[in-house]
Amino acid sequence: MKTWIYNPFTYLAGLKALLIGLIIVCLSAFLGTFNNVHFDGVIDMHMGTPAPASFFYLETLISILVMSVCLFISGLILSKSKIRIIDVIGTQTLSKAPMIVLAIIAFIPYFHFSFSPDMKTIPVNAIVIALLCIPFTIWSVILMYNAYSVSCNISGNKAIISFIVVLIISEILSKLLIVSLLKYL
Amino acid sequence: MPLLCPSCNNKLMVQSLICENCKTSVAGSFSLPVLANLSNEDQQFIIDFVKTSGSLKDMAGKLGLSYPTVRNKLDELIQKINNIQEEKTQTNKK
């Protein structure tokens, strides 16, 4: 049971993981359109900014693609195995599954709030939702790391350090791409 | 089959082989073949691999594991076999 929660990639990778992951990710984006929930980064979730419906799907797909490509490049450099990009993309997509819970939580009226214009006070509900996001984000990051470790056959300190470096680079790259996309749309 | 000495943990050698038909016994000091140095689980993996004609995809389906998991297992085995062969080469040189 623990393996299925923290490392389902022992049993599931490649195209199957990609298809299941895409369904969940697209559902998350669809649910996000109702409450302006944006999955606009590798581990990000933000609420409140209205946008065209397509944008909700594109931003999450961009972040997954950027992270997958960067991890694949890292795997090509560091791994001794012959890795397949479909395994990297599939497992990374599936690792976003916990985020759907956040898209569902956003339907609760308590979490519909706005900040004061002077931004001097933070609403309590903002703090509560931020705290709620933490365990699911951590879970998603654990899944992303295990996905990388299994699909690229890298473990130990090499895996941890390269994953952190790629996470930071991917976060920056995906943000730049998403901002450019917003300007275009 | 045990691979390590239960007393000092050193590698075991084969001392005698016997014919069940005529009871002839052949004694000496024979090192185990490379594959016999692997655990039962690893040997079974190799047998399954050969039976699926070397298809990792079929192996994954048969074992109920993902393709990269099976590939990683194979790479681990390759490393183990390389280590055993290197150790044998070193022992023969001595």
PDB file of C-alpha atoms in Angstrom:
ATOM      1  CA  MET A   1       0.000   0.000   0.000  1.00  0.00           C
ATOM      2  CA  LYS A   2       2.837   2.392   0.949  1.00  0.00           C
ATOM      3  CA  THR A   3       4.522   1.720  -2.403  1.00  0.00           C
ATOM      4  CA  TRP A   4       1.356   2.667  -4.272  1.00  0.00           C
ATOM      5  CA  ILE A   5       1.102   5.951  -2.310  1.00  0.00           C
ATOM      6  CA  TYR A   6       4.750   7.076  -2.472  1.00  0.00           C
ATOM      7  CA  ASN A   7       6.185   5.181  -5.416  1.00  0.00           C
ATOM      8  CA  PRO A   8       3.513   3.819  -7.774  1.00  0.00           C
ATOM      9  CA  PHE A   9       6.129   3.984 -10.549  1.00  0.00           C
ATOM     10  CA  THR A  10       7.430   0.579  -9.450  1.00  0.00           C
ATOM     11  CA  TYR A  11       4.283  -0.729 -11.103  1.00  0.00           C
ATOM     12  CA  LEU A  12       3.215   2.077 -13.402  1.00  0.00           C
ATOM     13  CA  ALA A  13       5.250   4.076 -15.925  1.00  0.00           C
ATOM     14  CA  GLY A  14       5.382   4.945 -19.604  1.00  0.00           C
ATOM     15  CA  LEU A  15       2.273   5.511 -21.681  1.00  0.00           C
ATOM     16  CA  LYS A  16      -0.108   4.083 -19.061  1.00  0.00           C
ATOM     17  CA  ALA A  17       1.152   6.534 -16.415  1.00  0.00           C
ATOM     18  CA  LEU A  18       0.972   9.373 -18.953  1.00  0.00           C
ATOM     19  CA  LEU A  19      -2.657   8.641 -19.861  1.00  0.00           C
ATOM     20  CA  ILE A  20      -3.809   8.305 -16.248  1.00  0.00           C
ATOM     21  CA  GLY A  21      -1.787  11.375 -15.274  1.00  0.00           C
ATOM     22  CA  LEU A  22      -3.186  13.443 -18.147  1.00  0.00           C
ATOM     23  CA  ILE A  23      -6.747  12.599 -17.174  1.00  0.00           C
ATOM     24  CA  ILE A  24      -6.106  13.691 -13.571  1.00  0.00           C
ATOM     25  CA  VAL A  25      -4.164  16.817 -14.578  1.00  0.00           C
ATOM     26  CA  CYS A  26      -6.793  17.923 -17.102  1.00  0.00           C
ATOM     27  CA  LEU A  27      -9.513  17.297 -14.533  1.00  0.00           C
ATOM     28  CA  SER A  28      -7.570  19.428 -12.034  1.00  0.00           C
ATOM     29  CA  ALA A  29      -7.282  22.212 -14.609  1.00  0.00           C
ATOM     30  CA  PHE A  30     -10.994  21.902 -15.452  1.00  0.00           C
ATOM     31  CA  LEU A  31     -11.950  22.149 -11.777  1.00  0.00           C
ATOM     32  CA  GLY A  32      -9.503  25.033 -11.450  1.00  0.00           C
ATOM     33  CA  THR A  33     -11.402  27.096 -14.021  1.00  0.00           C
ATOM     34  CA  PHE A  34     -14.380  27.362 -11.642  1.00  0.00           C
ATOM     35  CA  ASN A  35     -12.395  28.983  -8.825  1.00  0.00           C
ATOM     36  CA  ASN A  36      -9.427  30.454 -10.710  1.00  0.00           C
ATOM     37  CA  VAL A  37      -7.031  27.868  -9.301  1.00  0.00           C
ATOM     38  CA  HIS A  38      -3.755  27.999 -11.218  1.00  0.00           C
ATOM     39  CA  PHE A  39      -1.163  25.237 -11.203  1.00  0.00           C
ATOM     40  CA  ASP A  40       1.324  27.686 -12.653  1.00  0.00           C
ATOM     41  CA  GLY A  41       4.651  26.166 -11.762  1.00  0.00           C
ATOM     42  CA  VAL A  42       6.410  22.926 -11.007  1.00  0.00           C
ATOM     43  CA  ILE A  43       5.141  22.833  -7.400  1.00  0.00           C
ATOM     44  CA  ASP A  44       2.946  25.940  -7.434  1.00  0.00           C
ATOM     45  CA  MET A  45      -0.706  26.531  -6.856  1.00  0.00           C
ATOM     46  CA  HIS A  46      -2.271  30.009  -6.781  1.00  0.00           C
ATOM     47  CA  MET A  47      -5.831  31.198  -6.523  1.00  0.00           C
ATOM     48  CA  GLY A  48      -7.763  34.183  -7.696  1.00  0.00           C
ATOM     49  CA  THR A  49      -6.560  35.461 -11.081  1.00  0.00           C
ATOM     50  CA  PRO A  50      -9.183  35.072 -13.826  1.00  0.00           C
ATOM     51  CA  ALA A  51      -7.848  33.819 -17.150  1.00  0.00           C
ATOM     52  CA  PRO A  52      -9.067  32.194 -20.379  1.00  0.00           C
ATOM     53  CA  ALA A  53     -10.019  28.532 -19.812  1.00  0.00           C
ATOM     54  CA  SER A  54      -7.261  27.267 -22.109  1.00  0.00           C
ATOM     55  CA  PHE A  55      -4.708  28.980 -19.914  1.00  0.00           C
ATOM     56  CA  PHE A  56      -5.478  26.720 -16.943  1.00  0.00           C
ATOM     57  CA  TYR A  57      -4.647  23.653 -19.032  1.00  0.00           C
ATOM     58  CA  LEU A  58      -1.643  25.149 -20.773  1.00  0.00           C
ATOM     59  CA  GLU A  59       0.135  26.366 -17.650  1.00  0.00           C
ATOM     60  CA  THR A  60       0.002  22.994 -15.950  1.00  0.00           C
ATOM     61  CA  LEU A  61       1.048  21.143 -19.122  1.00  0.00           C
ATOM     62  CA  ILE A  62       3.938  23.581 -19.665  1.00  0.00           C
ATOM     63  CA  SER A  63       5.234  23.025 -16.128  1.00  0.00           C
ATOM     64  CA  ILE A  64       5.061  19.227 -16.518  1.00  0.00           C
ATOM     65  CA  LEU A  65       6.782  19.319 -19.912  1.00  0.00           C
ATOM     66  CA  VAL A  66       9.559  21.646 -18.753  1.00  0.00           C
ATOM     67  CA  MET A  67      10.249  19.522 -15.655  1.00  0.00           C
ATOM     68  CA  SER A  68      10.187  16.295 -17.707  1.00  0.00           C
ATOM     69  CA  VAL A  69      12.574  17.582 -20.369  1.00  0.00           C
ATOM     70  CA  CYS A  70      15.004  18.943 -17.765  1.00  0.00           C
ATOM     71  CA  LEU A  71      14.909  15.657 -15.807  1.00  0.00           C
ATOM     72  CA  PHE A  72      15.393  13.668 -19.002  1.00  0.00           C
ATOM     73  CA  ILE A  73      18.489  15.717 -19.858  1.00  0.00           C
ATOM     74  CA  SER A  74      19.758  15.193 -16.318  1.00  0.00           C
ATOM     75  CA  GLY A  75      19.082  11.458 -16.681  1.00  0.00           C
ATOM     76  CA  LEU A  76      20.962  11.296 -19.984  1.00  0.00           C
ATOM     77  CA  ILE A  77      23.990  12.890 -18.312  1.00  0.00           C
ATOM     78  CA  LEU A  78      23.957  11.057 -14.994  1.00  0.00           C
ATOM     79  CA  SER A  79      22.368   7.674 -15.612  1.00  0.00           C
ATOM     80  CA  LYS A  80      24.199   4.564 -16.773  1.00  0.00           C
ATOM     81  CA  SER A  81      20.944   3.101 -18.095  1.00  0.00           C
ATOM     82  CA  LYS A  82      19.179   3.613 -21.400  1.00  0.00           C
ATOM     83  CA  ILE A  83      16.274   5.816 -20.344  1.00  0.00           C
ATOM     84  CA  ARG A  84      13.095   6.516 -22.275  1.00  0.00           C
ATOM     85  CA  ILE A  85      11.503   9.958 -22.382  1.00  0.00           C
ATOM     86  CA  ILE A  86       8.020   8.402 -22.274  1.00  0.00           C
ATOM     87  CA  ASP A  87       8.826   6.982 -18.831  1.00  0.00           C
ATOM     88  CA  VAL A  88      10.034  10.373 -17.572  1.00  0.00           C
ATOM     89  CA  ILE A  89       7.050  12.303 -18.954  1.00  0.00           C
ATOM     90  CA  GLY A  90       4.526   9.650 -17.922  1.00  0.00           C
ATOM     91  CA  THR A  91       5.748   9.371 -14.348  1.00  0.00           C
ATOM     92  CA  GLN A  92       6.141  13.136 -13.937  1.00  0.00           C
ATOM     93  CA  THR A  93       2.576  13.684 -15.170  1.00  0.00           C
ATOM     94  CA  LEU A  94       1.227  11.105 -12.757  1.00  0.00           C
ATOM     95  CA  SER A  95       3.188  12.670  -9.900  1.00  0.00           C
ATOM     96  CA  LYS A  96       0.917  15.734 -10.177  1.00  0.00           C
ATOM     97  CA  ALA A  97      -2.083  13.646  -9.077  1.00  0.00           C
ATOM     98  CA  PRO A  98      -2.206  14.935  -5.443  1.00  0.00           C
ATOM     99  CA  MET A  99      -2.824  18.470  -6.715  1.00  0.00           C
ATOM    100  CA  ILE A 100      -6.377  17.574  -7.737  1.00  0.00           C
ATOM    101  CA  VAL A 101      -7.271  17.601  -4.043  1.00  0.00           C
ATOM    102  CA  LEU A 102      -6.351  21.296  -3.932  1.00  0.00           C
ATOM    103  CA  ALA A 103      -8.579  22.031  -6.928  1.00  0.00           C
ATOM    104  CA  ILE A 104     -11.442  20.324  -5.070  1.00  0.00           C
ATOM    105  CA  ILE A 105     -10.737  22.096  -1.759  1.00  0.00           C
ATOM    106  CA  ALA A 106     -11.008  25.433  -3.604  1.00  0.00           C
ATOM    107  CA  PHE A 107     -14.752  24.841  -3.972  1.00  0.00           C
ATOM    108  CA  ILE A 108     -15.219  25.348  -0.227  1.00  0.00           C
ATOM    109  CA  PRO A 109     -16.658  28.878   0.201  1.00  0.00           C
ATOM    110  CA  TYR A 110     -14.410  29.504   3.236  1.00  0.00           C
ATOM    111  CA  PHE A 111     -11.429  29.646   0.864  1.00  0.00           C
ATOM    112  CA  HIS A 112     -12.927  32.330  -1.355  1.00  0.00           C
ATOM    113  CA  PHE A 113     -11.263  35.465  -0.054  1.00  0.00           C
ATOM    114  CA  SER A 114      -9.482  38.581  -1.207  1.00  0.00           C
ATOM    115  CA  PHE A 115      -6.549  40.457   0.209  1.00  0.00           C
ATOM    116  CA  SER A 116      -6.981  43.977   1.559  1.00  0.00           C
ATOM    117  CA  PRO A 117      -5.820  46.668  -0.924  1.00  0.00           C
ATOM    118  CA  ASP A 118      -2.946  47.741   1.326  1.00  0.00           C
ATOM    119  CA  MET A 119      -1.854  44.084   1.718  1.00  0.00           C
ATOM    120  CA  LYS A 120      -1.063  44.765   5.381  1.00  0.00           C
ATOM    121  CA  THR A 121      -3.296  42.001   6.735  1.00  0.00           C
ATOM    122  CA  ILE A 122      -3.404  38.393   5.594  1.00  0.00           C
ATOM    123  CA  PRO A 123      -6.833  36.767   5.900  1.00  0.00           C
ATOM    124  CA  VAL A 124      -6.942  33.721   8.176  1.00  0.00           C
ATOM    125  CA  ASN A 125      -8.466  31.644   5.364  1.00  0.00           C
ATOM    126  CA  ALA A 126      -5.407  32.391   3.213  1.00  0.00           C
ATOM    127  CA  ILE A 127      -3.189  30.980   5.961  1.00  0.00           C
ATOM    128  CA  VAL A 128      -5.433  27.929   6.380  1.00  0.00           C
ATOM    129  CA  ILE A 129      -5.402  27.111   2.672  1.00  0.00           C
ATOM    130  CA  ALA A 130      -1.642  27.637   2.545  1.00  0.00           C
ATOM    131  CA  LEU A 131      -1.228  25.138   5.393  1.00  0.00           C
ATOM    132  CA  LEU A 132      -3.568  22.691   3.670  1.00  0.00           C
ATOM    133  CA  CYS A 133      -1.534  22.922   0.467  1.00  0.00           C
ATOM    134  CA  ILE A 134       1.695  21.920   2.193  1.00  0.00           C
ATOM    135  CA  PRO A 135       1.126  18.158   2.703  1.00  0.00           C
ATOM    136  CA  PHE A 136      -0.196  17.680  -0.845  1.00  0.00           C
ATOM    137  CA  THR A 137       2.684  19.651  -2.319  1.00  0.00           C
ATOM    138  CA  ILE A 138       5.167  17.588  -0.299  1.00  0.00           C
ATOM    139  CA  TRP A 139       3.454  14.407  -1.471  1.00  0.00           C
ATOM    140  CA  SER A 140       3.678  15.592  -5.078  1.00  0.00           C
ATOM    141  CA  VAL A 141       7.383  16.427  -4.706  1.00  0.00           C
ATOM    142  CA  ILE A 142       8.065  12.976  -3.203  1.00  0.00           C
ATOM    143  CA  LEU A 143       6.278  11.426  -6.173  1.00  0.00           C
ATOM    144  CA  MET A 144       8.257  13.609  -8.589  1.00  0.00           C
ATOM    145  CA  TYR A 145      11.525  12.535  -6.998  1.00  0.00           C
ATOM    146  CA  ASN A 146      10.615   8.831  -7.013  1.00  0.00           C
ATOM    147  CA  ALA A 147       9.436   9.184 -10.614  1.00  0.00           C
ATOM    148  CA  TYR A 148      12.850  10.613 -11.528  1.00  0.00           C
ATOM    149  CA  SER A 149      14.720   7.958  -9.554  1.00  0.00           C
ATOM    150  CA  VAL A 150      12.850   5.048 -11.150  1.00  0.00           C
ATOM    151  CA  SER A 151      12.543   6.341 -14.718  1.00  0.00           C
ATOM    152  CA  CYS A 152      16.194   7.462 -14.912  1.00  0.00           C
ATOM    153  CA  ASN A 153      17.672   4.793 -12.600  1.00  0.00           C
ATOM    154  CA  ILE A 154      19.495   7.284 -10.405  1.00  0.00           C
ATOM    155  CA  SER A 155      19.642   7.062  -6.626  1.00  0.00           C
ATOM    156  CA  GLY A 156      21.452   8.399  -3.582  1.00  0.00           C
ATOM    157  CA  ASN A 157      23.075  11.824  -3.307  1.00  0.00           C
ATOM    158  CA  LYS A 158      23.445  12.099  -7.085  1.00  0.00           C
ATOM    159  CA  ALA A 159      19.672  11.800  -7.449  1.00  0.00           C
ATOM    160  CA  ILE A 160      18.838  14.217  -4.633  1.00  0.00           C
ATOM    161  CA  ILE A 161      21.228  16.968  -5.723  1.00  0.00           C
ATOM    162  CA  SER A 162      20.365  16.743  -9.422  1.00  0.00           C
ATOM    163  CA  PHE A 163      16.637  16.679  -8.626  1.00  0.00           C
ATOM    164  CA  ILE A 164      16.875  19.857  -6.515  1.00  0.00           C
ATOM    165  CA  VAL A 165      18.908  21.640  -9.207  1.00  0.00           C
ATOM    166  CA  VAL A 166      16.457  20.603 -11.944  1.00  0.00           C
ATOM    167  CA  LEU A 167      13.472  21.572  -9.770  1.00  0.00           C
ATOM    168  CA  ILE A 168      14.810  25.122  -9.358  1.00  0.00           C
ATOM    169  CA  ILE A 169      15.741  25.493 -13.036  1.00  0.00           C
ATOM    170  CA  SER A 170      12.385  24.076 -14.161  1.00  0.00           C
ATOM    171  CA  GLU A 171      10.450  26.349 -11.822  1.00  0.00           C
ATOM    172  CA  ILE A 172      12.202  29.410 -13.303  1.00  0.00           C
ATOM    173  CA  LEU A 173      11.837  28.215 -16.895  1.00  0.00           C
ATOM    174  CA  SER A 174       8.180  27.274 -16.552  1.00  0.00           C
ATOM    175  CA  LYS A 175       7.364  30.623 -14.917  1.00  0.00           C
ATOM    176  CA  LEU A 176       9.054  32.483 -17.805  1.00  0.00           C
ATOM    177  CA  LEU A 177       7.165  30.440 -20.375  1.00  0.00           C
ATOM    178  CA  ILE A 178       3.824  30.857 -18.604  1.00  0.00           C
ATOM    179  CA  VAL A 179       4.270  34.630 -18.292  1.00  0.00           C
ATOM    180  CA  SER A 180       5.120  34.794 -22.025  1.00  0.00           C
ATOM    181  CA  LEU A 181       2.027  32.702 -22.752  1.00  0.00           C
ATOM    182  CA  LEU A 182      -0.163  35.094 -20.745  1.00  0.00           C
ATOM    183  CA  LYS A 183       1.138  38.050 -22.753  1.00  0.00           C
ATOM    184  CA  TYR A 184       0.372  36.197 -25.982  1.00  0.00           C
ATOM    185  CA  LEU A 185      -3.141  35.169 -24.904  1.00  0.00           C
TER     186      LEU A 185
ATOM    187  CA  MET B   1      22.152 -23.668  -2.518  1.00  0.00           C
ATOM    188  CA  PRO B   2      24.352 -21.838   0.016  1.00  0.00           C
ATOM    189  CA  LEU B   3      26.951 -19.503  -1.480  1.00  0.00           C
ATOM    190  CA  LEU B   4      28.775 -18.269   1.625  1.00  0.00           C
ATOM    191  CA  CYS B   5      30.435 -20.129   4.495  1.00  0.00           C
ATOM    192  CA  PRO B   6      28.140 -20.058   7.560  1.00  0.00           C
ATOM    193  CA  SER B   7      31.223 -19.908   9.777  1.00  0.00           C
ATOM    194  CA  CYS B   8      33.454 -17.236   8.207  1.00  0.00           C
ATOM    195  CA  ASN B   9      31.263 -15.817   5.427  1.00  0.00           C
ATOM    196  CA  ASN B  10      33.817 -16.594   2.733  1.00  0.00           C
ATOM    197  CA  LYS B  11      32.786 -17.902  -0.703  1.00  0.00           C
ATOM    198  CA  LEU B  12      32.099 -21.633  -0.863  1.00  0.00           C
ATOM    199  CA  MET B  13      33.778 -23.879  -3.455  1.00  0.00           C
ATOM    200  CA  VAL B  14      32.503 -27.174  -4.804  1.00  0.00           C
ATOM    201  CA  GLN B  15      34.596 -30.079  -3.472  1.00  0.00           C
ATOM    202  CA  SER B  16      32.958 -33.115  -5.046  1.00  0.00           C
ATOM    203  CA  LEU B  17      30.433 -34.078  -7.641  1.00  0.00           C
ATOM    204  CA  ILE B  18      28.748 -37.463  -7.720  1.00  0.00           C
ATOM    205  CA  CYS B  19      27.167 -39.540 -10.488  1.00  0.00           C
ATOM    206  CA  GLU B  20      23.806 -40.842  -9.294  1.00  0.00           C
ATOM    207  CA  ASN B  21      23.956 -43.662 -11.804  1.00  0.00           C
ATOM    208  CA  CYS B  22      27.289 -45.334 -11.120  1.00  0.00           C
ATOM    209  CA  LYS B  23      28.195 -43.563  -7.866  1.00  0.00           C
ATOM    210  CA  THR B  24      31.464 -42.241  -9.301  1.00  0.00           C
ATOM    211  CA  SER B  25      32.642 -39.299  -7.275  1.00  0.00           C
ATOM    212  CA  VAL B  26      34.809 -36.526  -8.753  1.00  0.00           C
ATOM    213  CA  ALA B  27      36.685 -34.602  -6.117  1.00  0.00           C
ATOM    214  CA  GLY B  28      38.670 -31.408  -6.408  1.00  0.00           C
ATOM    215  CA  SER B  29      38.195 -27.707  -5.868  1.00  0.00           C
ATOM    216  CA  PHE B  30      35.769 -26.230  -8.344  1.00  0.00           C
ATOM    217  CA  SER B  31      34.600 -22.644  -8.304  1.00  0.00           C
ATOM    218  CA  LEU B  32      30.922 -22.045  -8.874  1.00  0.00           C
ATOM    219  CA  PRO B  33      29.838 -20.819 -12.310  1.00  0.00           C
ATOM    220  CA  VAL B  34      29.113 -17.101 -12.496  1.00  0.00           C
ATOM    221  CA  LEU B  35      25.346 -17.536 -12.559  1.00  0.00           C
ATOM    222  CA  ALA B  36      25.418 -19.887  -9.566  1.00  0.00           C
ATOM    223  CA  ASN B  37      26.921 -17.024  -7.537  1.00  0.00           C
ATOM    224  CA  LEU B  38      23.690 -15.089  -7.855  1.00  0.00           C
ATOM    225  CA  SER B  39      20.747 -15.343  -5.453  1.00  0.00           C
ATOM    226  CA  ASN B  40      17.769 -17.546  -6.339  1.00  0.00           C
ATOM    227  CA  GLU B  41      15.729 -14.430  -7.084  1.00  0.00           C
ATOM    228  CA  ASP B  42      18.359 -13.127  -9.518  1.00  0.00           C
ATOM    229  CA  GLN B  43      18.702 -16.502 -11.213  1.00  0.00           C
ATOM    230  CA  GLN B  44      14.940 -16.686 -11.636  1.00  0.00           C
ATOM    231  CA  PHE B  45      14.980 -13.200 -13.165  1.00  0.00           C
ATOM    232  CA  ILE B  46      17.550 -14.341 -15.729  1.00  0.00           C
ATOM    233  CA  ILE B  47      15.522 -17.463 -16.540  1.00  0.00           C
ATOM    234  CA  ASP B  48      12.373 -15.359 -17.011  1.00  0.00           C
ATOM    235  CA  PHE B  49      14.356 -12.931 -19.169  1.00  0.00           C
ATOM    236  CA  VAL B  50      15.552 -15.699 -21.478  1.00  0.00           C
ATOM    237  CA  LYS B  51      12.083 -17.242 -21.648  1.00  0.00           C
ATOM    238  CA  THR B  52      10.612 -13.894 -22.799  1.00  0.00           C
ATOM    239  CA  SER B  53      13.294 -13.741 -25.527  1.00  0.00           C
ATOM    240  CA  GLY B  54      14.953 -10.797 -23.851  1.00  0.00           C
ATOM    241  CA  SER B  55      11.880  -8.590 -24.011  1.00  0.00           C
ATOM    242  CA  LEU B  56      11.810  -6.224 -21.051  1.00  0.00           C
ATOM    243  CA  LYS B  57       8.283  -5.232 -22.003  1.00  0.00           C
ATOM    244  CA  ASP B  58       7.056  -8.833 -21.716  1.00  0.00           C
ATOM    245  CA  MET B  59       9.023  -9.283 -18.485  1.00  0.00           C
ATOM    246  CA  ALA B  60       7.330  -6.203 -17.027  1.00  0.00           C
ATOM    247  CA  GLY B  61       3.920  -7.569 -17.970  1.00  0.00           C
ATOM    248  CA  LYS B  62       4.727 -10.996 -16.506  1.00  0.00           C
ATOM    249  CA  LEU B  63       6.122  -9.637 -13.226  1.00  0.00           C
ATOM    250  CA  GLY B  64       3.472  -6.939 -12.865  1.00  0.00           C
ATOM    251  CA  LEU B  65       6.146  -4.245 -12.684  1.00  0.00           C
ATOM    252  CA  SER B  66       6.805  -1.145 -14.756  1.00  0.00           C
ATOM    253  CA  TYR B  67       9.272  -1.205 -17.656  1.00  0.00           C
ATOM    254  CA  PRO B  68      11.854   1.062 -15.953  1.00  0.00           C
ATOM    255  CA  THR B  69      11.725  -1.063 -12.779  1.00  0.00           C
ATOM    256  CA  VAL B  70      12.546  -4.204 -14.764  1.00  0.00           C
ATOM    257  CA  ARG B  71      15.219  -2.357 -16.733  1.00  0.00           C
ATOM    258  CA  ASN B  72      16.802  -1.113 -13.508  1.00  0.00           C
ATOM    259  CA  LYS B  73      16.780  -4.661 -12.110  1.00  0.00           C
ATOM    260  CA  LEU B  74      18.518  -5.911 -15.253  1.00  0.00           C
ATOM    261  CA  ASP B  75      21.161  -3.174 -15.031  1.00  0.00           C
ATOM    262  CA  GLU B  76      21.735  -4.089 -11.383  1.00  0.00           C
ATOM    263  CA  LEU B  77      22.209  -7.739 -12.384  1.00  0.00           C
ATOM    264  CA  ILE B  78      24.626  -6.803 -15.140  1.00  0.00           C
ATOM    265  CA  GLN B  79      26.692  -4.919 -12.568  1.00  0.00           C
ATOM    266  CA  LYS B  80      26.611  -7.902 -10.161  1.00  0.00           C
ATOM    267  CA  ILE B  81      27.754 -10.277 -12.932  1.00  0.00           C
ATOM    268  CA  ASN B  82      30.542  -7.879 -13.937  1.00  0.00           C
ATOM    269  CA  ASN B  83      31.687  -7.725 -10.306  1.00  0.00           C
ATOM    270  CA  ILE B  84      31.676 -11.525  -9.979  1.00  0.00           C
ATOM    271  CA  GLN B  85      33.642 -11.946 -13.208  1.00  0.00           C
ATOM    272  CA  GLU B  86      36.152  -9.324 -12.130  1.00  0.00           C
ATOM    273  CA  GLU B  87      36.580 -11.053  -8.776  1.00  0.00           C
ATOM    274  CA  LYS B  88      37.148 -14.405 -10.525  1.00  0.00           C
ATOM    275  CA  THR B  89      39.753 -12.806 -12.804  1.00  0.00           C
ATOM    276  CA  GLN B  90      41.543 -11.353  -9.770  1.00  0.00           C
ATOM    277  CA  THR B  91      41.443 -14.744  -7.975  1.00  0.00           C
ATOM    278  CA  ASN B  92      42.783 -16.578 -11.048  1.00  0.00           C
ATOM    279  CA  LYS B  93      45.647 -14.087 -11.382  1.00  0.00           C
ATOM    280  CA  LYS B  94      46.695 -14.879  -7.791  1.00  0.00           C
TER     281      LYS B  94
END
